[in-house]
XYZ file of C-alpha atoms in Angstrom:
769
model
C 41.720 -98.614 82.956
C 45.499 -98.832 83.167
C 47.172 -101.651 85.072
C 48.291 -99.404 87.941
C 44.739 -98.058 88.403
C 42.959 -101.400 88.539
C 40.890 -101.776 91.687
C 41.464 -104.794 93.972
C 38.442 -106.956 94.572
C 37.640 -106.171 98.243
C 36.570 -109.759 98.901
C 39.943 -110.977 97.660
C 42.549 -108.181 97.607
C 45.052 -110.268 95.640
C 42.899 -110.133 92.483
C 41.926 -107.239 90.230
C 38.606 -106.711 88.531
C 39.402 -103.976 86.041
C 36.385 -101.670 85.901
C 35.577 -100.485 82.394
C 33.092 -97.748 81.511
C 31.269 -97.087 78.260
C 28.575 -94.669 77.217
C 25.160 -95.730 78.595
C 22.875 -97.231 75.977
C 19.905 -95.294 74.647
C 17.888 -98.307 73.537
C 17.234 -101.706 75.114
C 17.279 -105.234 73.656
C 17.918 -105.623 69.908
C 20.608 -107.920 68.531
C 22.924 -107.422 71.567
C 20.245 -109.012 73.768
C 19.950 -111.997 71.409
C 23.710 -112.522 71.383
C 23.899 -112.223 75.161
C 21.087 -114.781 75.554
C 22.793 -117.346 73.347
C 26.163 -116.725 74.978
C 24.786 -117.517 78.424
C 22.600 -120.477 77.464
C 24.988 -122.298 75.143
C 27.920 -121.512 77.395
C 26.209 -123.431 80.187
C 24.946 -126.510 78.307
C 24.923 -128.318 74.989
C 23.216 -126.894 71.920
C 20.531 -129.597 72.044
C 19.775 -129.121 75.747
C 19.728 -125.349 75.444
C 17.503 -125.291 72.369
C 15.046 -127.725 73.932
C 14.720 -125.505 76.998
C 14.352 -122.256 75.067
C 11.691 -123.609 72.710
C 9.561 -124.696 75.705
C 10.111 -121.552 77.784
C 6.813 -119.691 78.430
C 5.050 -121.706 75.743
C 1.639 -123.259 76.276
C 2.327 -126.752 77.554
C 5.929 -125.795 78.369
C 7.383 -124.402 81.569
C 7.055 -121.046 83.261
C 10.128 -118.833 83.308
C 11.901 -119.038 86.689
C 12.697 -115.341 86.398
C 10.054 -112.568 86.514
C 6.258 -112.694 86.805
C 5.369 -110.719 83.668
C 2.374 -112.431 81.989
C 2.381 -114.352 78.753
C 0.001 -113.303 75.962
C -3.454 -114.852 76.294
C -3.647 -115.581 72.579
C -0.800 -116.788 70.396
C 2.698 -117.015 71.830
C 5.683 -116.121 69.700
C 6.911 -119.045 67.618
C 10.407 -117.561 67.671
C 10.962 -116.800 71.332
C 8.498 -116.068 74.134
C 11.270 -115.025 76.475
C 13.694 -112.188 77.106
C 17.430 -111.921 77.662
C 17.139 -112.300 81.424
C 14.815 -115.274 81.018
C 17.478 -116.935 78.892
C 20.079 -116.151 81.556
C 17.834 -117.720 84.200
C 17.630 -120.882 82.086
C 21.407 -120.902 81.740
C 21.743 -120.770 85.519
C 19.163 -123.458 86.271
C 19.697 -125.889 83.404
C 23.494 -125.791 83.432
C 25.239 -129.103 82.901
C 27.686 -128.367 85.736
C 26.813 -130.178 88.928
C 28.109 -130.349 92.481
C 28.445 -133.798 94.033
C 29.847 -134.735 97.430
C 33.351 -134.621 95.909
C 33.068 -130.854 95.403
C 32.215 -130.343 99.067
C 34.891 -132.805 100.109
C 37.472 -130.644 98.329
C 36.138 -127.225 99.420
C 35.782 -126.102 103.011
C 32.751 -123.971 103.834
C 34.991 -121.158 105.091
C 36.875 -121.086 101.778
C 33.688 -121.041 99.710
C 32.370 -118.171 101.834
C 35.283 -116.004 100.650
C 33.978 -116.131 97.073
C 31.701 -113.482 95.628
C 28.024 -114.266 95.068
C 28.778 -114.399 91.338
C 31.554 -116.968 91.819
C 29.426 -119.075 94.155
C 26.508 -119.153 91.731
C 28.664 -120.284 88.823
C 29.765 -123.495 90.552
C 26.808 -125.503 89.219
C 23.630 -127.354 90.204
C 23.387 -129.126 93.519
C 23.251 -132.862 92.841
C 22.677 -134.623 96.169
C 21.663 -133.896 99.790
C 24.479 -132.547 101.965
C 24.867 -132.215 105.731
C 27.160 -130.036 107.845
C 27.507 -131.445 111.383
C 28.142 -129.109 114.280
C 31.787 -128.024 114.316
C 32.534 -129.546 110.908
C 34.461 -127.669 108.212
C 33.056 -129.493 105.179
C 29.601 -130.568 104.052
C 29.244 -134.337 103.742
C 26.697 -136.521 101.909
C 23.556 -137.640 103.685
C 20.691 -139.844 102.548
C 17.278 -138.312 102.010
C 15.814 -140.467 104.802
C 18.447 -139.321 107.278
C 18.025 -135.693 106.215
C 14.284 -135.796 106.865
C 14.859 -137.604 110.151
C 17.292 -134.878 111.248
C 14.695 -132.182 110.447
C 11.944 -134.070 112.263
C 14.088 -134.596 115.354
C 15.001 -130.925 115.601
C 11.462 -129.681 114.978
C 9.867 -132.092 117.411
C 12.434 -131.244 120.090
C 11.405 -127.585 120.105
C 9.535 -126.486 123.237
C 7.232 -124.344 121.079
C 6.356 -124.656 117.365
C 6.872 -120.886 117.117
C 10.599 -121.491 117.633
C 10.737 -122.639 114.002
C 10.736 -120.341 110.974
C 9.674 -121.455 107.479
C 10.750 -119.083 104.697
C 9.491 -119.207 101.081
C 10.980 -117.887 97.853
C 8.815 -116.729 94.946
C 10.120 -119.600 92.802
C 7.971 -122.099 94.690
C 5.038 -123.513 92.701
C 1.396 -123.308 93.801
C 1.388 -127.010 94.642
C 4.553 -126.882 96.750
C 3.480 -123.654 98.470
C 0.079 -125.039 99.413
C 1.623 -128.193 100.857
C 4.279 -126.157 102.672
C 1.761 -123.906 104.434
C -0.372 -126.944 105.278
C 2.632 -128.671 106.857
C 3.679 -125.563 108.770
C 0.194 -124.934 110.137
C -0.263 -128.597 111.023
C 3.060 -128.329 112.858
C 1.570 -125.426 114.806
C 2.805 -122.020 113.641
C 2.142 -119.199 111.177
C 5.840 -118.284 110.989
C 5.946 -118.061 107.203
C 8.053 -115.091 106.134
C 8.522 -114.840 102.396
C 10.267 -112.773 99.756
C 7.135 -110.659 99.295
C 7.841 -109.184 102.719
C 10.893 -107.547 101.141
C 9.407 -106.335 97.850
C 5.673 -105.873 97.169
C 4.327 -106.211 100.709
C 3.766 -102.457 100.576
C 1.703 -102.881 97.399
C -0.470 -105.577 98.919
C -1.031 -103.503 102.054
C -1.856 -100.307 100.171
C -4.125 -101.928 97.587
C -5.884 -104.088 100.158
C -6.715 -101.117 102.358
C -7.676 -98.777 99.502
C -9.288 -101.123 96.987
C -10.064 -104.362 98.815
C -7.602 -106.676 97.034
C -3.818 -106.809 97.331
C -3.268 -107.510 93.630
C -3.201 -105.403 90.495
C -6.360 -105.040 88.435
C -5.158 -104.939 84.824
C -4.796 -107.623 82.193
C -2.116 -107.542 79.516
C -4.723 -106.556 76.919
C -5.517 -103.411 78.928
C -2.137 -101.997 77.914
C -3.279 -101.981 74.310
C -6.339 -99.864 75.124
C -4.709 -97.419 77.551
C -4.435 -93.708 76.812
C -1.640 -93.128 79.334
C 0.727 -95.563 81.054
C 2.597 -94.222 84.069
C 5.695 -96.188 85.155
C 6.991 -95.351 88.627
C 10.112 -96.682 90.317
C 10.585 -99.506 87.846
C 13.298 -100.524 85.377
C 11.520 -102.863 82.927
C 14.448 -103.126 80.506
C 16.418 -105.106 83.083
C 13.868 -106.454 85.540
C 10.870 -107.234 83.294
C 12.130 -107.020 79.689
C 9.074 -108.638 78.082
C 7.073 -105.669 79.355
C 8.827 -103.587 76.690
C 6.928 -105.426 73.946
C 3.641 -104.544 75.619
C 4.694 -100.910 75.971
C 5.743 -100.787 72.339
C 2.405 -102.191 71.212
C 0.542 -99.791 73.493
C 2.454 -96.873 72.066
C 1.665 -98.000 68.519
C -2.000 -97.943 69.550
C -1.698 -94.327 70.690
C -0.780 -94.574 74.366
C 1.425 -91.923 75.948
C 4.056 -93.134 78.416
C 5.182 -91.181 81.473
C 8.240 -92.562 83.296
C 9.125 -91.482 86.828
C 12.492 -92.604 88.156
C 15.712 -91.203 89.653
C 17.751 -92.853 86.877
C 17.132 -92.503 83.123
C 16.970 -96.261 82.606
C 17.584 -97.428 79.047
C 14.535 -99.692 78.942
C 12.301 -96.738 79.752
C 13.657 -94.704 76.881
C 13.804 -96.982 73.852
C 13.328 -100.573 72.715
C 14.484 -102.485 69.654
C 12.327 -105.592 69.404
C 14.631 -108.358 68.099
C 11.617 -110.230 66.681
C 10.741 -107.354 64.347
C 12.696 -106.204 61.312
C 12.968 -102.640 62.632
C 14.420 -103.971 65.854
C 16.922 -106.160 64.046
C 18.011 -103.187 61.940
C 18.456 -101.091 65.077
C 15.750 -98.578 64.306
C 15.101 -97.132 67.717
C 11.551 -97.342 68.988
C 11.210 -94.542 71.527
C 8.976 -95.393 74.483
C 8.812 -92.598 77.050
C 7.043 -89.373 76.104
C 7.665 -87.579 79.406
C 10.529 -88.544 81.710
C 10.316 -87.104 85.212
C 13.675 -87.565 86.936
C 12.446 -87.454 90.476
C 14.790 -87.332 93.450
C 14.883 -90.479 95.597
C 11.572 -90.663 97.518
C 10.149 -87.618 95.750
C 7.297 -89.652 94.253
C 4.558 -88.746 96.745
C 5.318 -85.051 96.426
C 5.284 -85.369 92.642
C 1.926 -87.158 92.605
C 0.409 -84.604 94.947
C 1.753 -81.728 92.853
C 0.203 -83.227 89.710
C -3.100 -83.816 91.506
C -2.999 -80.246 92.863
C -2.951 -78.967 89.280
C -5.696 -81.394 88.216
C -7.940 -80.183 91.051
C -7.488 -76.613 89.848
C -8.382 -77.692 86.317
C -11.485 -79.538 87.556
C -12.647 -76.474 89.468
C -12.084 -74.365 86.380
C -14.162 -76.740 84.225
C -16.294 -78.933 86.517
C -16.980 -82.549 85.514
C -14.432 -82.500 82.692
C -11.243 -83.600 84.451
C -12.459 -86.014 87.152
C -14.928 -88.865 86.721
C -17.516 -87.571 89.171
C -19.979 -90.389 88.498
C -17.371 -93.003 89.360
C -16.279 -91.004 92.403
C -19.856 -90.655 93.690
C -20.767 -94.291 93.143
C -17.575 -96.089 94.100
C -15.450 -94.044 96.519
C -15.461 -92.455 99.964
C -13.485 -89.549 101.466
C -13.372 -87.610 98.182
C -14.282 -84.200 99.628
C -11.839 -84.588 102.515
C -9.115 -85.637 100.118
C -9.668 -82.639 97.825
C -9.422 -80.260 100.772
C -6.328 -82.093 101.990
C -4.514 -81.488 98.678
C -5.780 -77.906 98.288
C -4.206 -77.060 101.639
C -0.779 -78.042 100.320
C 1.820 -75.479 99.295
C 2.335 -76.267 95.619
C 5.823 -74.768 95.429
C 6.933 -76.761 98.458
C 5.679 -79.949 96.814
C 7.590 -79.113 93.633
C 10.766 -78.445 95.634
C 10.524 -81.936 97.176
C 10.378 -83.631 93.771
C 13.571 -82.409 92.105
C 11.514 -82.166 88.891
C 11.250 -78.844 86.974
C 7.835 -77.217 87.415
C 7.363 -77.053 83.636
C 7.505 -80.842 83.393
C 5.012 -81.260 86.221
C 2.615 -78.904 84.438
C 3.186 -80.780 81.169
C 2.279 -84.070 82.862
C -0.849 -82.625 84.457
C -1.899 -81.238 81.071
C -1.427 -84.670 79.497
C -3.577 -86.336 82.157
C -6.252 -83.657 82.210
C -8.538 -85.149 79.569
C -7.488 -88.796 79.801
C -9.753 -91.410 81.408
C -7.945 -94.670 80.662
C -4.759 -94.669 82.717
C -2.611 -97.574 83.886
C -0.117 -97.069 86.724
C 2.790 -99.526 86.971
C 5.304 -99.595 89.782
C 7.915 -101.758 91.432
C 10.384 -101.512 94.279
C 11.280 -97.897 93.558
C 8.008 -97.204 95.381
C 7.650 -100.182 97.717
C 10.937 -100.001 99.644
C 10.535 -96.650 101.408
C 9.279 -95.725 104.867
C 6.258 -94.019 103.294
C 5.782 -96.719 100.634
C 2.198 -97.638 101.554
C 1.038 -94.019 101.504
C 2.898 -93.349 98.244
C 1.160 -96.281 96.542
C -2.145 -95.071 97.939
C -1.380 -91.717 96.282
C -1.055 -93.567 92.975
C -4.465 -95.087 93.696
C -5.863 -91.619 94.514
C -4.900 -90.412 91.045
C -6.551 -93.404 89.377
C -9.713 -92.972 91.455
C -9.995 -89.306 90.505
C -9.860 -90.290 86.843
C -12.184 -93.274 87.212
C -9.322 -95.430 85.953
C -10.073 -98.657 87.795
C -12.475 -101.377 86.691
C -12.658 -100.579 83.001
C -10.656 -101.599 79.921
C -7.357 -99.811 79.427
C -7.061 -98.678 83.023
C -6.043 -99.841 86.471
C -3.316 -100.794 88.895
C -0.261 -102.788 87.871
C 2.248 -103.594 90.619
C 4.869 -105.441 88.564
C 5.904 -108.428 90.655
C 9.385 -109.829 90.727
C 9.832 -113.575 91.147
C 7.611 -115.643 88.924
C 5.241 -117.118 91.513
C 5.563 -114.730 94.417
C 1.916 -113.722 93.930
C 0.806 -117.334 93.664
C 2.568 -118.267 96.899
C 0.568 -115.644 98.757
C -2.648 -116.897 97.136
C -1.761 -120.403 98.360
C -1.528 -119.202 101.966
C 2.167 -118.392 102.383
C 1.494 -115.497 104.728
C 2.357 -114.853 108.340
C -0.945 -112.992 108.845
C -3.560 -115.285 107.262
C -7.152 -114.129 107.111
C -9.684 -115.756 109.395
C -11.557 -116.953 106.324
C -8.474 -118.799 105.076
C -7.878 -120.432 108.471
C -11.532 -121.441 108.651
C -11.232 -123.105 105.253
C -8.163 -125.048 106.377
C -10.108 -126.287 109.390
C -13.150 -127.172 107.282
C -11.212 -129.140 104.672
C -8.501 -130.794 106.777
C -10.273 -131.154 110.129
C -7.724 -129.523 112.387
C -7.687 -126.057 113.910
C -4.692 -124.140 112.554
C -2.838 -121.678 114.788
C -4.658 -118.367 115.061
C -1.880 -116.021 116.192
C 0.065 -114.138 113.554
C 3.564 -115.354 112.787
C 6.804 -113.554 111.946
C 7.474 -111.702 108.721
C 11.004 -111.569 107.328
C 12.316 -108.692 109.453
C 10.660 -110.066 112.576
C 12.068 -113.533 111.878
C 15.607 -112.153 111.594
C 15.224 -110.359 114.914
C 13.865 -113.463 116.617
C 16.764 -115.561 115.344
C 19.176 -112.838 116.454
C 17.668 -113.059 119.942
C 18.285 -116.834 119.827
C 14.545 -117.578 119.987
C 14.285 -118.947 116.455
C 16.001 -122.326 116.632
C 15.212 -124.002 113.298
C 15.187 -122.134 109.983
C 13.898 -123.830 106.819
C 14.017 -122.040 103.461
C 11.963 -123.206 100.500
C 14.239 -121.740 97.845
C 15.874 -118.342 97.739
C 19.126 -116.933 99.062
C 17.964 -115.557 102.388
C 21.189 -113.991 103.598
C 21.901 -112.124 100.370
C 18.286 -110.995 99.951
C 17.780 -109.557 103.413
C 18.852 -106.264 105.020
C 21.643 -105.556 107.489
C 23.841 -108.428 106.300
C 26.112 -108.743 109.336
C 23.155 -108.644 111.727
C 21.308 -111.255 109.656
C 24.423 -113.445 109.482
C 24.618 -113.412 113.276
C 20.945 -114.356 113.393
C 21.458 -117.324 111.060
C 24.436 -118.555 113.071
C 22.316 -118.518 116.224
C 20.042 -121.255 114.842
C 20.382 -124.848 115.938
C 19.614 -126.074 112.391
C 19.319 -124.309 109.037
C 17.808 -126.116 106.056
C 18.033 -124.803 102.483
C 15.909 -126.361 99.717
C 17.777 -125.198 96.625
C 18.778 -125.747 93.027
C 22.126 -123.908 93.123
C 24.816 -123.203 95.692
C 24.434 -119.783 97.307
C 25.721 -117.770 100.240
C 22.958 -118.939 102.570
C 24.499 -122.429 102.471
C 27.763 -120.975 103.746
C 26.465 -118.775 106.572
C 24.544 -121.350 108.566
C 23.326 -122.606 111.907
C 25.132 -124.969 114.245
C 24.076 -127.732 111.863
C 23.012 -127.292 108.250
C 21.301 -129.245 105.491
C 21.230 -128.599 101.748
C 18.327 -130.365 100.029
C 18.626 -130.243 96.219
C 15.387 -129.950 94.286
C 14.172 -130.055 90.718
C 13.927 -126.758 88.863
C 11.276 -125.444 86.489
C 13.181 -126.824 83.491
C 13.419 -130.378 84.878
C 11.132 -133.263 84.053
C 9.287 -134.510 87.133
C 8.338 -138.160 86.590
C 6.706 -140.305 89.238
C 6.139 -143.983 88.453
C 6.534 -143.199 84.766
C 3.955 -140.402 84.745
C 5.169 -136.860 84.180
C 3.782 -134.382 86.678
C 3.324 -130.646 86.252
C 2.954 -127.720 88.619
C 1.294 -124.329 88.226
C 2.113 -120.679 88.813
C 0.257 -117.362 89.047
C 1.662 -114.367 87.189
C 1.437 -110.652 87.994
C -2.002 -110.368 86.425
C -3.646 -113.282 88.188
C -3.375 -115.923 85.460
C -2.792 -119.464 86.721
C -1.179 -121.783 84.187
C 0.671 -125.070 84.101
C 4.438 -125.474 84.075
C 6.014 -128.738 82.940
C 9.761 -129.224 82.636
C 11.297 -130.766 79.522
C 14.893 -131.561 80.472
C 16.390 -134.664 82.033
C 17.515 -133.711 85.558
C 21.281 -133.506 86.021
C 21.104 -135.998 88.884
C 18.928 -138.933 89.914
C 19.211 -137.757 93.527
C 16.971 -134.705 93.118
C 13.448 -134.500 94.508
C 10.683 -132.105 93.542
C 9.618 -129.396 95.975
C 6.232 -131.091 96.593
C 7.987 -134.390 97.312
C 10.420 -132.729 99.724
C 7.585 -131.041 101.623
C 5.576 -134.242 101.794
C 8.444 -136.359 103.072
C 9.468 -133.659 105.548
C 5.877 -133.459 106.810
C 5.412 -137.225 106.912
C 8.556 -137.749 108.964
C 7.822 -134.832 111.308
C 4.076 -135.234 111.839
C 3.722 -139.020 111.408
C -0.038 -139.593 110.996
C -1.117 -136.409 112.746
C -4.480 -135.231 111.352
C -4.389 -138.076 108.780
C -3.107 -135.757 106.046
C -2.384 -137.500 102.732
C 1.309 -136.682 102.315
C 2.250 -139.862 100.458
C -0.640 -139.565 98.036
C 0.093 -135.877 97.403
C 3.729 -136.644 96.591
C 2.718 -139.228 93.985
C -0.057 -137.345 92.175
C -0.164 -133.555 92.018
C -3.780 -133.638 90.809
C -4.680 -134.549 94.398
C -2.944 -131.398 95.650
C -4.841 -129.255 93.172
C -8.113 -130.938 94.131
C -7.598 -129.888 97.750
C -6.524 -126.385 96.732
C -9.859 -126.172 94.920
C -11.687 -127.210 98.093
C -9.813 -124.641 100.191
C -9.191 -121.469 98.171
C -11.918 -119.517 96.341
C -11.456 -119.027 92.614
C -9.974 -122.450 91.856
C -13.162 -124.195 90.775
C -12.345 -126.937 88.288
C -8.629 -126.394 88.933
C -7.378 -129.617 87.366
C -9.461 -129.133 84.252
C -8.915 -125.402 83.756
C -5.165 -125.435 84.399
C -4.806 -127.947 81.577
C -6.375 -125.504 79.131
C -3.768 -123.745 76.958
C -2.876 -120.499 78.712
C -4.604 -121.421 81.966
C -7.264 -119.254 83.622
C -7.784 -115.938 85.399
C -8.500 -115.795 89.123
C -11.375 -113.563 90.256
C -10.423 -109.919 90.780
C -13.000 -107.604 92.338
C -11.358 -104.400 91.061
C -11.288 -105.759 87.530
C -15.003 -106.320 87.884
C -15.589 -102.809 89.228
C -16.164 -103.687 92.880
C -14.165 -103.092 96.049
C -14.012 -105.604 98.897
C -13.376 -103.058 101.619
C -15.560 -102.765 104.716
C -17.458 -99.931 103.041
C -17.609 -101.789 99.709
C -16.100 -98.656 98.187
C -12.615 -97.490 97.266
C -10.938 -95.236 99.804
C -9.162 -91.979 99.124
C -6.157 -91.734 101.413
C -4.738 -88.593 102.989
C -1.009 -88.470 103.666
C 1.603 -85.788 104.095
C 4.997 -85.516 102.474
C 7.735 -85.833 105.085
C 10.825 -84.090 103.649
C 14.113 -85.705 104.592
C 16.725 -83.290 105.909
C 20.278 -84.409 105.237
C 23.481 -83.098 106.734
C 25.911 -81.463 104.321
C 27.967 -84.662 104.065
C 25.026 -87.087 103.794
C 23.474 -88.659 100.701
C 20.453 -90.777 99.827
C 21.404 -94.211 98.493
C 19.147 -96.667 96.674
C 20.076 -100.267 95.952
C 19.447 -101.480 92.388
C 20.075 -104.467 90.129
C 22.571 -104.600 87.324
C 21.533 -105.852 83.906
C 23.480 -109.084 84.577
C 21.408 -109.905 87.640
C 18.037 -111.168 88.792
C 17.312 -110.684 92.480
C 20.328 -112.208 94.244
C 21.424 -114.290 91.246
C 24.399 -112.672 89.532
C 24.623 -113.778 85.896
C 27.711 -111.736 85.031
C 29.688 -108.611 85.845
C 28.396 -106.266 83.133
C 25.687 -103.649 83.466
C 25.493 -103.160 79.722
C 22.744 -100.548 79.570
C 24.384 -98.289 82.153
C 27.817 -98.737 80.594
C 29.444 -100.291 83.687
C 31.502 -103.400 82.964
C 33.509 -105.999 84.878
C 32.782 -104.627 88.358
C 29.912 -104.505 90.832
C 31.362 -102.551 93.757
C 30.573 -99.131 92.316
C 28.652 -96.112 93.536
C 26.866 -93.998 90.933
C 27.003 -90.305 91.826
C 26.160 -86.919 90.367
C 29.306 -85.181 89.104
C 28.491 -82.109 91.181
C 28.413 -84.206 94.353
C 31.712 -85.841 93.417
C 33.278 -82.413 92.991
C 31.742 -81.202 96.230
C 33.472 -83.967 98.175
C 36.794 -83.192 96.555
C 36.787 -86.612 94.907
C 36.981 -87.777 91.312
C 35.795 -90.590 89.098
C 37.601 -93.839 89.880
C 38.336 -92.949 93.491
C 37.758 -95.772 95.960
C 35.500 -94.906 98.871
C 33.846 -96.457 101.902
C 30.109 -96.052 102.491
C 28.781 -95.528 106.005
C 25.349 -95.712 107.617
C 24.733 -94.888 111.281
C 21.015 -95.578 111.729
C 20.161 -96.399 115.373
C 23.749 -95.444 116.300
C 25.067 -98.642 114.679
C 28.078 -98.059 112.434
C 27.606 -99.986 109.212
C 30.338 -99.858 106.579
C 30.574 -101.119 103.013
C 34.213 -100.994 101.992
C 35.915 -100.136 98.723
C 33.419 -98.847 96.182
C 34.513 -97.126 92.999
C 32.986 -93.755 92.132
C 31.235 -93.688 88.771
C 29.746 -90.377 87.532
C 26.163 -90.888 86.432
C 23.014 -88.975 85.456
C 21.414 -89.085 88.901
C 19.904 -86.153 90.869
C 22.087 -84.203 93.293
C 22.206 -85.733 96.736
C 21.299 -89.188 95.376
C 23.471 -92.253 94.813
C 22.877 -95.792 93.537
C 24.651 -99.061 94.323
C 24.044 -102.710 93.501
C 22.551 -105.147 95.935
C 23.367 -107.468 97.617
C 26.761 -105.777 97.967
C 25.325 -102.824 99.918
C 22.626 -104.690 101.861
C 25.077 -104.415 104.740
C 24.065 -100.736 104.925
C 20.293 -101.305 105.026
C 19.272 -101.083 108.716
C 17.187 -103.907 110.130
C 14.983 -101.358 111.910
C 14.452 -99.038 108.938
C 11.202 -100.330 107.472
C 8.080 -99.158 105.689
C 5.154 -98.144 107.836
C 2.496 -100.897 107.998
C 4.200 -103.311 105.572
C 7.480 -103.661 107.530
C 9.413 -103.858 104.245
C 13.121 -102.909 104.492
C 13.789 -99.424 103.106
C 16.394 -100.517 100.589
C 15.562 -97.634 98.221
C 16.440 -94.924 100.728
C 19.467 -95.436 102.931
C 21.229 -92.379 104.350
C 24.978 -92.703 103.867
C 28.211 -90.806 104.216
C 31.073 -91.265 101.751
C 34.734 -91.225 102.761
C 38.000 -92.156 101.033
C 38.590 -95.855 101.561
C 40.643 -96.844 104.587
C 41.022 -100.450 103.429
C 44.166 -101.230 101.461
């Protein structure tokens, strides 16, 4: 881009970013991924420190990746590298040698830091000591740990009602820390435990729980190698779960066919060069997807119903050859009603709602017709829509028809994001705990926990906005940048009396704060955690229900850091004193004691301390995997739902928020989206060329994006138009930059998840100079 056409950074109009475009890649990983990994890791720390971290990453006896929740192989791990490019980037972020002491905060006012981009904020370094922002102050100042915990205790105990406090959890939090955190919160007297799952796979848990009796996926990694068909819906594994590509490649070598359903032709869905294999090193493309269905945004339910419509016709033509009638008769209910429900649909209307050519839909149905071992994988491309729960249930309907649950090579696979988000929920981080869980807490710890449901993430934001939530404590995460309706959420945070962030790195949630604010720096996954000379370890649960140990190997960058379990224990001890005689001091000194009480409280953790020390850990029970369904009927439920077409005005578009390849959740590793060919800029909007022409605009034009849900005018300023292979009427932008457009009241039915994958927008030439 020429000098005169460079686009000013809208967060700092005096600088220029210089957007550069290249041809999108056709294959993921390979040598470029290796070079990118080393560039990030060894640019952030010494060769020795970086190598030590990488060699322990995802290895048995090492530490769990702080990035995604994709499982490690049960058998031998790679001796070269059991991690992906984005895992290496996560290590670079966490294990960086740069650190922020009180001098950094002394020299930088909060208001000045808030003007930086999320990328610039994240690159400042690791937090090295506790910091406190008094009411009315302009700079954070150092505070002792004792005084920090005393401040928290004073504010919590001054609340007229425990429900005036909100306790958020990020998926990074270990099982041990999460269990202690929920125990503290419930002993304090509330179930206000919103978490990051509320914003991502809450829809999956709701749909699977209601249909199948467990809110988790049913497959193991080895099932991929026995599958006949793998369907990937609304997921971009090449960027968000890169190690999944190895499993897909192995599955394909074993004969599996792969069907990918997505509005964007993501590189990782199309091809994969495994850098640990000679062919991958030589750049010999390994194609992955056999059928790519480029569905319009939110066309997934219509597409699934259209495919099932054709399969029903095939089953009626040749009874007992397409559907697994024995499985259906023995293990499901509502089959006959469901079949009639689909047969009453207008097939052509369903096809029109998908954006997919009818020939491809017929090709997919023909592929599935005689297959019995099918795995369905999905991520937030399904979960963040108003009809997300029903759409996921439609995925389940397809698997039930084919008898593809509870047998090898088949089942459900919601691909989780953060590496222990599933484990946190298992540990009791949930605003709507089951009565059985609460009864177990009472049985083991001899106090009656609160019975009323607490607030989820959206509800918590609203309560804080109404000035009813007075104290906000976050166990990890970057709440402001992760949540919808950014300006509304910022107002909510500022309404709090005290905000507390337990963090490894500086982020925007430290800079948009309550009247008073605390930053409590904690150890990361890579850090050694030694107590009285004995090294402790924690544990995590991956997407497929494996619980394994995680033990850091690096010397912490500061002696002033505490582990998450220690922070929770000291916070609880100072707040609760000796209430209920809970063993906070003992827990903080020996994590085996935490695991022993988890075993007493949560089913499936028998012999926890012994089994978690076994190489590779252990699987938790999973009723679907065992061929049973813990619903009220003890059978799987077919679900009946209708497609609700969205009618747009002539000047309206559907927008989905996505990640770049240099990003994990709200952590921005860099400014390049290498696979999509977008470099050195994040404020872009990907559009179909026909839509660009229709608006009288052109590539490189700078536009403003508008949303008017609930008659509230939301604007995201100064985005650069980039032509892209996306269906007409659809656009894509990066989050968190466009979270400002996601309405707080636009949520998925039942799960209350923000609808970040379908935001109705208008596009106008930018009015900001």
